[in-house]
Coordinates of C-alpha atoms in Angstrom, one line a residue:
X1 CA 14.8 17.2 -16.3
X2 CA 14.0 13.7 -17.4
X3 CA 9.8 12.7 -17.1
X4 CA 9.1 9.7 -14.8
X5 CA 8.5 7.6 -17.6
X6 CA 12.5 8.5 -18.8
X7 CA 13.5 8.1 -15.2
X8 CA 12.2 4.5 -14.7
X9 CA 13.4 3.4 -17.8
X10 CA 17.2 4.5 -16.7
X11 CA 16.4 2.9 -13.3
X12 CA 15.3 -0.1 -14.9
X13 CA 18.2 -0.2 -17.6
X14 CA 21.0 0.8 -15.0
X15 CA 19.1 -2.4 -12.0
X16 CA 19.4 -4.9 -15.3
X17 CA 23.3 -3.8 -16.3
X18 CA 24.0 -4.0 -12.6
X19 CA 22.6 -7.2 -11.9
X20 CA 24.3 -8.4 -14.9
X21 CA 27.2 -7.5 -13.4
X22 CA 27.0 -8.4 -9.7
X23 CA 26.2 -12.1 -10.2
X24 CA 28.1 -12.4 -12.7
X25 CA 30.7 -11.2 -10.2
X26 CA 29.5 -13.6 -7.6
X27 CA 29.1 -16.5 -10.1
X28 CA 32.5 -18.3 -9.2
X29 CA 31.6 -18.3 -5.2
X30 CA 27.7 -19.0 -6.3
X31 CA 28.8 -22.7 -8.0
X32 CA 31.4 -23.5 -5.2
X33 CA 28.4 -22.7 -2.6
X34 CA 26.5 -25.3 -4.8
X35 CA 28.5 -28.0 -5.5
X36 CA 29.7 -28.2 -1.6
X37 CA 25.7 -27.7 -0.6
X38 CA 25.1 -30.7 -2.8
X39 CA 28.1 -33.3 -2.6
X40 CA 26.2 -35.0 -0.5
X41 CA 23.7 -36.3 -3.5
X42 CA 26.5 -36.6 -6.0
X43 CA 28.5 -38.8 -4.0
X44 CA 25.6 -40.7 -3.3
X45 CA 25.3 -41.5 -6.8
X46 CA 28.6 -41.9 -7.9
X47 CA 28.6 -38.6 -9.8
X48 CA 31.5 -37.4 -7.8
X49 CA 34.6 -39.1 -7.5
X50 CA 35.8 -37.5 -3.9
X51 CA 34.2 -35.3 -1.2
X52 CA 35.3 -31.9 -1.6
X53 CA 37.9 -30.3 1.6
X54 CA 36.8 -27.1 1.4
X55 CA 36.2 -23.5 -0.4
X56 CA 39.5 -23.9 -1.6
X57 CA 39.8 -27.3 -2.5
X58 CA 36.4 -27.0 -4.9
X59 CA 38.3 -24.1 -6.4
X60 CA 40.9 -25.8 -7.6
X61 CA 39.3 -28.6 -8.5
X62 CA 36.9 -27.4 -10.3
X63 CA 39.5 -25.2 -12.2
X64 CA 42.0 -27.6 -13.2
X65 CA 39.2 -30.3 -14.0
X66 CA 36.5 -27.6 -16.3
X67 CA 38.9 -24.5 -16.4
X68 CA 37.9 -21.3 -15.8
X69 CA 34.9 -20.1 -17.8
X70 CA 33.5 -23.5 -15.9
X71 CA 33.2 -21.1 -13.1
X72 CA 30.2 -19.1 -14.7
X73 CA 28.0 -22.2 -15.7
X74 CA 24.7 -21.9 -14.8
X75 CA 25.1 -18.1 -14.6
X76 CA 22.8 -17.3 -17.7
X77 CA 19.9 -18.6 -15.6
X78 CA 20.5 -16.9 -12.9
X79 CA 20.9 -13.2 -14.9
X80 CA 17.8 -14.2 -16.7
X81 CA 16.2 -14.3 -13.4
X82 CA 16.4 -10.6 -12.9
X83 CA 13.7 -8.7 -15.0
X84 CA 11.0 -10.8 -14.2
X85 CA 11.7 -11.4 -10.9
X86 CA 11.5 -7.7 -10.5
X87 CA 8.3 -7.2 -12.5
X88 CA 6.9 -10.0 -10.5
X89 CA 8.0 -8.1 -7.1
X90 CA 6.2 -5.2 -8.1
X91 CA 2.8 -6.6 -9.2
X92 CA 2.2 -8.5 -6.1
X93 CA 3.9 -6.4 -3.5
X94 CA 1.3 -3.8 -3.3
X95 CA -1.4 -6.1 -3.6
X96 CA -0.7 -8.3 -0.8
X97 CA 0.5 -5.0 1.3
X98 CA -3.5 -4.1 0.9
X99 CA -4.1 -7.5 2.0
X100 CA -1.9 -8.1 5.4
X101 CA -0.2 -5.0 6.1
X102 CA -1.1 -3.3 9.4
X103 CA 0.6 -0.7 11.2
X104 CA 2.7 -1.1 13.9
X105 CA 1.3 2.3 16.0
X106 CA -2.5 1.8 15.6
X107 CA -2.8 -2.5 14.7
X108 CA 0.2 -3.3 17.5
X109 CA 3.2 -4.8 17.1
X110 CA 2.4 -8.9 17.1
X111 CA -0.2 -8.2 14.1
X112 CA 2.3 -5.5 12.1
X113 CA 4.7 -8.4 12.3
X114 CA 2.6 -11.1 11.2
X115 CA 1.7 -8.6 8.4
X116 CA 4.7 -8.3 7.4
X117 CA 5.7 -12.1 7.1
X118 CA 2.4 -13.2 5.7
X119 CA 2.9 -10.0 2.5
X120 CA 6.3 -11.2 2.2
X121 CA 5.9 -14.9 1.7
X122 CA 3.0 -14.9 -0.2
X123 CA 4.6 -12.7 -2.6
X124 CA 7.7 -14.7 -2.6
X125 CA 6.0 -17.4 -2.9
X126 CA 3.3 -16.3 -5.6
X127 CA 6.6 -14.9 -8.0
X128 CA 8.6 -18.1 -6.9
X129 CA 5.2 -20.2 -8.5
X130 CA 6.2 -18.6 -12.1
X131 CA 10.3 -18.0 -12.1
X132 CA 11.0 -21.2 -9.7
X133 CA 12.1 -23.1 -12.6
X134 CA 15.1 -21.1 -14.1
X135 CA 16.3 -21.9 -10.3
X136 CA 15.9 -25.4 -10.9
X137 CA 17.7 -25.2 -14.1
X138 CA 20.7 -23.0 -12.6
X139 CA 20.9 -25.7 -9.9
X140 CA 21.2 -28.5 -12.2
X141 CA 24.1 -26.8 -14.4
X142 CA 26.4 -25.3 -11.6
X143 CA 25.8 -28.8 -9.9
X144 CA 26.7 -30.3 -13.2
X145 CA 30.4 -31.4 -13.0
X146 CA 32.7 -32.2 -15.8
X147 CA 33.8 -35.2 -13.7
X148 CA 30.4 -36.6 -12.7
X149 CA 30.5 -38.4 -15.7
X150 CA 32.7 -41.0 -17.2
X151 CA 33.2 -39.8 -20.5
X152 CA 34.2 -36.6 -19.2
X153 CA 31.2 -34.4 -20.3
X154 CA 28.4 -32.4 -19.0
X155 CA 25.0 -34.1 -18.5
X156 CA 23.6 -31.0 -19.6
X157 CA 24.5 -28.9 -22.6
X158 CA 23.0 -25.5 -21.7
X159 CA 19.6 -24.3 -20.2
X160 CA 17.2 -25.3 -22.8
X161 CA 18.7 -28.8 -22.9
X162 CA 17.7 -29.1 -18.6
X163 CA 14.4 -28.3 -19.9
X164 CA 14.1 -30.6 -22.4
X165 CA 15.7 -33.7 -21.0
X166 CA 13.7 -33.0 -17.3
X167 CA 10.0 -32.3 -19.4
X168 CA 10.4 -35.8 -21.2
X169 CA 11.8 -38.1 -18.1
X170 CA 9.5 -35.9 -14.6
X171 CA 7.1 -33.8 -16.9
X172 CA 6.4 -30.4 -15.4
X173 CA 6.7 -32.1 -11.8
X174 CA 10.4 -32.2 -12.3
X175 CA 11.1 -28.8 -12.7
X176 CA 9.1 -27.6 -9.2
X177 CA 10.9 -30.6 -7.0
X178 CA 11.4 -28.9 -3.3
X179 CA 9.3 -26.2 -3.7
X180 CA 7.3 -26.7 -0.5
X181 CA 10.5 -26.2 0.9
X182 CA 11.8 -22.8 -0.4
X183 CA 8.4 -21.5 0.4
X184 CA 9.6 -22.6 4.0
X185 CA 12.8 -21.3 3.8
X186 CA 11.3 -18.0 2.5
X187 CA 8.8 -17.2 5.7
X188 CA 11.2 -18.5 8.4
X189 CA 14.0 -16.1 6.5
X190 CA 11.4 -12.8 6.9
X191 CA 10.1 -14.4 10.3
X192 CA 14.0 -14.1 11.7
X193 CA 14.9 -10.9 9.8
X194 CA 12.0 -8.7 10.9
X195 CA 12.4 -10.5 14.4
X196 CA 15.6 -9.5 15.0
X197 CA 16.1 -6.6 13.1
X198 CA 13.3 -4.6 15.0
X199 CA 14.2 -5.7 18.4
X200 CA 18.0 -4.7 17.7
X201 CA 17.1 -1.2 15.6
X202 CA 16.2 0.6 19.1
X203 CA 18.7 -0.4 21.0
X204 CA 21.7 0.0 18.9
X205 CA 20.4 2.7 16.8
X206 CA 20.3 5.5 19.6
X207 CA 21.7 8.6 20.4
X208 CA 24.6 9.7 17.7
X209 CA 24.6 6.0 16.4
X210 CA 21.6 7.0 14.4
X211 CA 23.7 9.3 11.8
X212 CA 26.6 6.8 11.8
X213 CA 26.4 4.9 8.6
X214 CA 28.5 1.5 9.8
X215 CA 26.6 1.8 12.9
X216 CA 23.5 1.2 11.1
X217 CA 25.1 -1.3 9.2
X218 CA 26.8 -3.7 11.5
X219 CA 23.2 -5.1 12.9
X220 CA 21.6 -5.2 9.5
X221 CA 24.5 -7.5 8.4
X222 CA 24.5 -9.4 11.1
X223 CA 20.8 -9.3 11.5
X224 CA 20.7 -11.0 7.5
X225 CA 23.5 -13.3 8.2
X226 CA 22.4 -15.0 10.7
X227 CA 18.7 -15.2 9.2
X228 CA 20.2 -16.6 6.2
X229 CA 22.2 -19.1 8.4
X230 CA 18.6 -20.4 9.9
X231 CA 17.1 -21.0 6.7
X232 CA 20.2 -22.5 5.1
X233 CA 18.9 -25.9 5.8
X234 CA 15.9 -25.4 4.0
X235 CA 17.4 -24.0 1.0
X236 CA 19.9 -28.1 1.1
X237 CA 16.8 -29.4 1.2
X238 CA 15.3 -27.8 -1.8
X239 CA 18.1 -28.3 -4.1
X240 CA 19.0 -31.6 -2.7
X241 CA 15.8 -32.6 -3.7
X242 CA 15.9 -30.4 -7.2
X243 CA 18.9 -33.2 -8.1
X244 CA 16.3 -35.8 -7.9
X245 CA 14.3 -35.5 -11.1
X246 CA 15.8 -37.6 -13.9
X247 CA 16.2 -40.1 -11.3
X248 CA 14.9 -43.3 -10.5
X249 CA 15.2 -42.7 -7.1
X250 CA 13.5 -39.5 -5.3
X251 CA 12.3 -37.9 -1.9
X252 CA 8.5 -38.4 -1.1
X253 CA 8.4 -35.3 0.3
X254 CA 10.7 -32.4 2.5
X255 CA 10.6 -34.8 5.4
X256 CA 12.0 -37.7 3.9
X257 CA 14.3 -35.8 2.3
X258 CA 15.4 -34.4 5.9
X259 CA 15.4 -37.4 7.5
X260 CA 17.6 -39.7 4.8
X261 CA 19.9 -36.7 5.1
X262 CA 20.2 -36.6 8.9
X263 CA 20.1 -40.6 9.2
X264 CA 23.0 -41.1 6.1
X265 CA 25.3 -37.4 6.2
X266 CA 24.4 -36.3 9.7
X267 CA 22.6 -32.9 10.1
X268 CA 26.3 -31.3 9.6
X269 CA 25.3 -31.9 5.8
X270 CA 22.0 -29.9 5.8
X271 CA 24.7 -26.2 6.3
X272 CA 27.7 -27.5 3.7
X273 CA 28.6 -24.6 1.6
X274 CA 27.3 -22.2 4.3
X275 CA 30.4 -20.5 4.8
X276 CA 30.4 -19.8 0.2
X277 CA 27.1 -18.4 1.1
X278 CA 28.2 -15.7 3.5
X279 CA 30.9 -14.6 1.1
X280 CA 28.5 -13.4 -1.1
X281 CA 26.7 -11.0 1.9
X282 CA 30.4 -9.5 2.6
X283 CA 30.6 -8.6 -0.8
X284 CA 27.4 -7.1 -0.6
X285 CA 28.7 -4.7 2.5
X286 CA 31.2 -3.8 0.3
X287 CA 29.3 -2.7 -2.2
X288 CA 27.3 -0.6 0.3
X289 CA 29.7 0.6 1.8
X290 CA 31.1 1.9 -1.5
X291 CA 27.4 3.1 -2.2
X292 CA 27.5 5.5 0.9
X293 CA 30.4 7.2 0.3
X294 CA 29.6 8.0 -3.5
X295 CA 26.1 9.1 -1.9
X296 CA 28.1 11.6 0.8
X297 CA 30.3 12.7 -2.6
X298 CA 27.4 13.3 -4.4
X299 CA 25.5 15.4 -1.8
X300 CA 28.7 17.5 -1.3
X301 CA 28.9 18.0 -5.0
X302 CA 25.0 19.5 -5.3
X303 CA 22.8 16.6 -6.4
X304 CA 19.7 16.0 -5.5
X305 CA 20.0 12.1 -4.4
X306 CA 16.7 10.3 -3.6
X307 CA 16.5 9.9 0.3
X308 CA 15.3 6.0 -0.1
X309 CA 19.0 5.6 -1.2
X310 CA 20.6 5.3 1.7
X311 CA 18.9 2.4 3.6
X312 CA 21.2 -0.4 4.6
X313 CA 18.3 -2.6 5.0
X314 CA 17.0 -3.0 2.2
X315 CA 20.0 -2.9 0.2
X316 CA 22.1 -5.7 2.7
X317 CA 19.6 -8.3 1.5
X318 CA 20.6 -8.7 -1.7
X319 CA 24.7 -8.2 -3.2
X320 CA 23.0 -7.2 -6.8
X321 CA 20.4 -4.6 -5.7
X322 CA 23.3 -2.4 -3.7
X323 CA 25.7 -2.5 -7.0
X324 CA 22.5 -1.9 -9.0
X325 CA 22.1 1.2 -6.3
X326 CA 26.2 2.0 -6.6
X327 CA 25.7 2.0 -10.5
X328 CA 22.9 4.0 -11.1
X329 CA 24.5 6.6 -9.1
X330 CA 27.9 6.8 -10.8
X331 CA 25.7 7.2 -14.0
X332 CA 23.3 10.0 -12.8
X333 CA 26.4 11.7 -11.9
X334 CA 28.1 11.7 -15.1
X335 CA 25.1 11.8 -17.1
X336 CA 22.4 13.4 -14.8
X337 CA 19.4 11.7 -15.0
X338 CA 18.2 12.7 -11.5
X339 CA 18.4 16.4 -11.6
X340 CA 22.3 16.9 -11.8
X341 CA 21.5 20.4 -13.1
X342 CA 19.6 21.6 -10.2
X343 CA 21.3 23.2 -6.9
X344 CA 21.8 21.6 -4.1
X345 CA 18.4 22.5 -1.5
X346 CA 20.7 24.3 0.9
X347 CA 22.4 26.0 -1.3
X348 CA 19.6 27.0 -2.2
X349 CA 18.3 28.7 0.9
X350 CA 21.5 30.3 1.5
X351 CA 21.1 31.6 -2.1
X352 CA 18.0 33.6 -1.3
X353 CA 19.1 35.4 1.6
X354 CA 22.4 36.4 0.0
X355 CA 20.3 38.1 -3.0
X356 CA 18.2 39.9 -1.2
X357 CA 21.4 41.2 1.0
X358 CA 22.4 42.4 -2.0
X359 CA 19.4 44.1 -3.2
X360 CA 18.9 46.3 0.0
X361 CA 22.7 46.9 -0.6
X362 CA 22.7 48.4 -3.6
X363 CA 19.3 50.6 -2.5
X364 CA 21.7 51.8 0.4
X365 CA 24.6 52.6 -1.7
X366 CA 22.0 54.6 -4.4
X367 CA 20.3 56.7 -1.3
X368 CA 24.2 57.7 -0.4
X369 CA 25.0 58.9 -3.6
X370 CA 21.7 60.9 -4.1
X371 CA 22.2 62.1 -0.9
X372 CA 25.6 63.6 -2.0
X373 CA 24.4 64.8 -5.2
X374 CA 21.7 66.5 -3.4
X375 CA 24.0 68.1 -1.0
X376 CA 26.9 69.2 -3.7
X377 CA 23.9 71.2 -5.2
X378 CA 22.6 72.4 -2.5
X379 CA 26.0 73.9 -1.6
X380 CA 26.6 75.1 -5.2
X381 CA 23.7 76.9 -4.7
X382 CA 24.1 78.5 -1.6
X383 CA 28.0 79.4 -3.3
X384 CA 26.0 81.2 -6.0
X385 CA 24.0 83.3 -3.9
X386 CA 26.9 84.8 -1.8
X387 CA 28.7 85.7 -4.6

């Protein structure tokens, strides 16, 4: 059996490969999102020759203007994203749980609530202060279109070149533009999705419900979805302003930006590309739902699969950590790196019971036969002394 050290290392590897391959999987619908979230600003400055009709009609655009691999740009960011992100998570999770968490039986429900949004933004926000900038620079390359220039290139010629061409015309500035407003977007997201979430789980979750996987599902999807619609505008207004830098013209501040937007594109503007955006949380229920029946095969099969597993809420949030989640356990059960050896815990029980049946069994069936053996003698010996 593998050490914990061993164990977290194939966690770790298998959550990287994963997330490798789950945005890269979601890239193409990702830069759509993007481009129809930010035509607004690329119109505006004559970097886009047309307003885009649709999903469909940026697809093919975008295809027979940049081809294919197009698709991807701005994907290596986004990957590169992962590992620290994660690392980040873990350091500051626990330490602001010490800080606001409360519990919801002793502390109540309004201060267990608060907790919970106060932990969760500040470490959002605290790992969004040090990673904030590969979003920026996966904004500006899945924004950048071949067409938004005249010569028919990129502005940008990979990742380290939005670095370098931001740092010498913003500085530092330029790379953190509309981050007052993803911290926003981050504590009105958890505000909603705890909000929600808690007030549906008791009344949907009862009875028979509670065991019945797309039951429990259904209202953390829906519960996500429209969370994520209410803090859509937030997330416009962070990479609307994100566009800005290497510009002469820029937003003061996330009110001006909100209010040019409103007063020029109408607050329709603010949720373009919101439709893209949901796309990528049906593919995550896919990918759960794919997850929960390999977790059912495995349990029938005898492996010991860790109970946090199967939780639809934490997994719905994010596309990448349920395929990370359906990976992992497609390689523990061809290469067992969670106990694949060991019995199943039922089996288990029944095992016990079935040995010792056995073992009083065989006692029985040895008394028997002494018990004949001592009766054929005793009737030879009886033969004997008659004749």
């Amino acid at each position: 059996m593998a050490s914990q050290s061993e164990r977290f290392s194939a966690d770790l590897t298998m959550a990287g490969m994963a997330a490798v391959v789950s945005k890269s999987a979601a890239a193409p619908i990702e830069r759509v999102k993007l481009l129809l979230q930010n035509q607004g600003e690329l119109l505006k400055r004559g970097q886009l020759k047309r307003p885009y009709a649709g999903i469909g009609d940026c697809f093919k655009r975008v295809l027979r203007e940049e081809g294919l691999l197009s698709f991807w740009r701005g994907n290596q960011a986004n990957v590169l994203r992962y590992f620290p992100t994660q690392a980040f998570n873990f350091a500051f999770k626990g330490y602001f749980k010490s800080i606001f968490g409360c519990s919801k039986e002793k502390d109540g429900y309004a201060k267990w609530f608060a907790g919970n949004v106060a932990s969760g933004s500040a470490a959002g926000a605290t790992t969004s202060l040090f990673l904030y900038h590969l979003d920026y620079a996966r904004t500006r390359l899945a924004t950048d279109a071949r067409q938004c220039v005249v010569n028919g290139k990129h502005q940008f010629n990979g990742l380290f070149d939005v670095y370098r061409k931001t740092l010498s015309s913003d500085g530092i500035v330029g790379l953190y533009r509309g981050f007052g407003a993803s911290i926003v977007g981050i504590t009105l997201y958890r505000g909603m999705y705890f909000g929600i979430y808690d007030m549906l789980k008791p009344i949907v979750l009862v009875g028979v419900l509670q065991e019945n996987f797309f039951a429990s599902f259904l209202p953390c999807w829906s519960v996500t979805t429209v969370s994520g619609v209410c803090a859509y505008p937030f997330d416009t207004l962070r990479r609307r302003m994100m566009l800005t830098s290497g510009q002469q013209l820029k937003y003061r501040n996330t009110m001006h930006a909100f209010i040019e937007i409103i007063r020029h594109e109408g607050f329709s503007a603010l949720y373009r590309g919101v439709t893209a955006n949901m796309l990528v949380g049906v593919a995550g229920a896919g990918v759960l739902a794919g997850y929960d029946q390999l977790y059912r095969l495995a349990d029938r099969r005898g492996h010991k699969m860790p109970k946090k597993a199967l939780n639809a809420a934490s997994v719905v949030t994010l596309p990448s950590r349920g395929c990370a989640l359906l990976c992992q356990i497609i390689t523990e059960l061809r290469c067992g790196f969670i106990s694949s050896g060991d019995h199943h815990p039922q089996q288990k029980q029944l095992q016990a019971p079935e040995k010792e049946h056995q073992r009083l069994r065989f006692k029985q069936v040895n008394r028997k036969k002494q018990s004949m053996d001592q009766i054929k003698c005793t009737w030879h010996a009886k033969s004997r002394a008659r004749a």
